[in-house]
Amino acid sequence: MRRTSRDIRTANRYEVLRQVVAASPTSRQELAAATGLSLATVATLVGELLELGMITEVGFEDSAGGRPRGLVAVNAPGGALIGVDLAETYVRVELFDLALNVLARADEGVRPGENRPEQVVGRVATAVGSVVAQAGIEGARVLGVGVSMPGQVDRDTGVCAYAPNWDWHDVPLLDLLTEHIAYPLHLDNPLRACAVAELWFGAARGCGDAVVVNLGTGVGAGLVLGGGVHRGVSNSAGEWGHTTLVLDGRPCHCGNHGCVEAYTGAPGIMLTLRELSPASPLLHPGDQTATIDALARGVSAGDPVAVRVLEDTARCLGAGIADLVNLLNPEVVVLSSWVAAAFGEPLLDAVREAVARHALRRPLAATRIVLSPVPTDPVCLGAATFALEGALRPAGRRDGARGPRTGSRAPAPGR
Amino acid sequence: MRRTSRDIRTANRYEVLRQVVAASPTSRQELAAATGLSLATVATLVGELLELGMITEVGFEDSAGGRPRGLVAVNAPGGALIGVDLAETYVRVELFDLALNVLARADEGVRPGENRPEQVVGRVATAVGSVVAQAGIEGARVLGVGVSMPGQVDRDTGVCAYAPNWDWHDVPLLDLLTEHIAYPLHLDNPLRACAVAELWFGAARGCGDAVVVNLGTGVGAGLVLGGGVHRGVSNSAGEWGHTTLVLDGRPCHCGNHGCVEAYTGAPGIMLTLRELSPASPLLHPGDQTATIDALARGVSAGDPVAVRVLEDTARCLGAGIADLVNLLNPEVVVLSSWVAAAFGEPLLDAVREAVARHALRRPLAATRIVLSPVPTDPVCLGAATFALEGALRPAGRRDGARGPRTGSRAPAPGR
Ligand SMILES: [Zn+2]
Ligand SMILES: [Zn+2]
């Protein structure tokens, strides 16, 4: 887990490209000021990024009295990145240019009973083929495919150790995908995908320490610490959803009682509604999305049951987030994923209030709590960013994709 | 919060010196292998440490068939470091050589009613003078003084924002100390001190991610993440003691209810004993140390009340530590500070069992839970290590001690 010279070089490449993405066009001098790196280091890194085709020279700007400064910008058409979001009931695939604009999208449904690994992998391969065809690009320009798989994923071996949604155990997902997809593959989970999306393109940009709270069917926390994504020693950090919030409380599918997820995941919110008002018209049994949407509309309309459900949910979330604020002292806490997006501002306001009641004064004063500003599916965007990060890793590391700590594979880079 | 080239250089100096401390004498080749840094980088860093007088050349070893390799070792008498532990009822000061052997110690009592800042600072100055005199060294050889102050400490300004023990608010502690002590001063809190002690000399050595759980009057978690101490954006990370464990549970001095500390800090453990057996002879009202010692002896003797108190405490600790394991996925969790030392193995066994009941399988399998192996007061050792780290920071940073992000001051280095 020590940072080698190569790790540092990779982190610096990320930092400089992230800054170019944030403010194109820009000069080496501005990049040095924004990143804290020396001008000499920035010049070297810019040279490497130019050579990789990630950025491009776009002219000069006058500097007051001095020599004109060379400007660089993201080379948007220089390559394509593909992000795959494997959710419970669908497979979504998006194709991006290097400025992370969406060029094509494909959705494939996953019906109950059709979630065996071979079936899901087939859907992914179809959707990947579809977005490449839609975008009308040569396959050789695809730099990589990032795949977000909910559950416990071993990036090193590409094995999905456990996926509660589909009851997968020890599925060699990367091996299966490699049989159908000839681009470099990068596997991780949605917590990491959302964290990386916020770090590169969202509310965590430029932050040393940030927490991205994922509110969906499952609940977790993607952690950005020390300017990078925190994965933990076996890539399973962020399982905040199974923090005990209520000793001997509601049973959770993990086997424990009183977990955060049992109250704040979509099924937990549905249960709160059912307990409060068993015959509520807001309740769509078996349909999480419809129920959450109905609740969100109910809150806007001032429906007292919906408001009460929101308040109870925010109370639990706020207590749990306050604990994260006290423990990690982050600059920003981002509420992400579809449940957060559905409830929006009313949830944010109620969570802020609950956190303020529970957190200690000093870390509370240093933390902003915001909704994710990422306009597209953050999981697809983050997964595509895995592929971007993979393409930025110095050679020798990327080739060792079978080896430890990369979790990615480059069978036929075609570049 | 971004890592600059200078931060990285400093981190690499720490890494190399840490490795020399761990395995003196050693060669540049062994250091490169152990740290993952290139041989060229290690050679540069070794040169810098030799120049600083931190390490010394101690001869050569034969390498099979090749040229003999130069060996280096810690230059133990090359300087002195002082660690100050400001506890609720005492001030402890220890003086160390550069191999972190204790050369002298001084304890000063702090009686109730004698804890105004000026009084405490006077005690510290007396004790610091005493250890320098005892050790018989020239003041010029003292590289720095690290001070551990419980509470919320601003390293940048040297201000103690809040110290619950002594009810201090916004005390300019570093300014006050500077009036009496002419060595470079470094201020932080005991969570960070214990984490740094484990990272340099204890169970977290060589770990990327570790959690040091401090069990004393207060409870907190020192975090080692990505190979360094995690401080958070306003140096208040680690306030794990105020994590909600029991919604609407016992009141805590922070104003919340059901905090981890309210059950597992020494006063919380005393309350558990009183609730269980109000007239227990184990209870020494008003004396935490005596009560915890009596409980520890009771556990060894099989006293059912003492065993029950230990089990209840371990159950709360285990649930809380399982949440940390799930969230951070660390390599090791270290139980540190005087309550952990007093209970020892029986507490460790009971905590391990409770964590195994609560944590998820994958992060649990990756984590060891151990008692701190640091043989001396970890707070003094860690505080002295702040001074060591300060002395290792490249010049320009250390000079800017009044400036942001160093939290230390070098009024009269005398070197
Ligand atoms: Zn759970
Ligand atoms: Zn508390």
PDB file of N, CA and C and ligand atoms in Angstrom, chain B residues 241-242 252 254 259, ligand 2:
ATOM      1  N   GLY B 241     -15.363   8.862  18.945  1.00  0.00           N
ATOM      2  CA  GLY B 241     -16.020   8.697  20.244  1.00  0.00           C
ATOM      3  C   GLY B 241     -17.426   9.259  20.271  1.00  0.00           C
ATOM      4  N   HIS B 242     -17.710  10.187  19.357  1.00  0.00           N
ATOM      5  CA  HIS B 242     -19.050  10.786  19.349  1.00  0.00           C
ATOM      6  C   HIS B 242     -19.919  10.258  18.212  1.00  0.00           C
ATOM      7  N   CYS B 252     -24.226  12.311  26.520  1.00  0.00           N
ATOM      8  CA  CYS B 252     -22.769  12.454  26.402  1.00  0.00           C
ATOM      9  C   CYS B 252     -22.417  13.919  26.633  1.00  0.00           C
ATOM     10  N   CYS B 254     -20.834  15.804  24.911  1.00  0.00           N
ATOM     11  CA  CYS B 254     -20.852  16.589  23.664  1.00  0.00           C
ATOM     12  C   CYS B 254     -22.247  17.145  23.390  1.00  0.00           C
ATOM     13  N   CYS B 259     -23.480   8.171  22.404  1.00  0.00           N
ATOM     14  CA  CYS B 259     -22.164   8.157  21.758  1.00  0.00           C
ATOM     15  C   CYS B 259     -21.321   6.950  22.217  1.00  0.00           C
TER      16      CYS B 259
HETATM   17 ZN    ZN C   2     -20.642  12.462  22.413  1.00  0.00          ZN
END
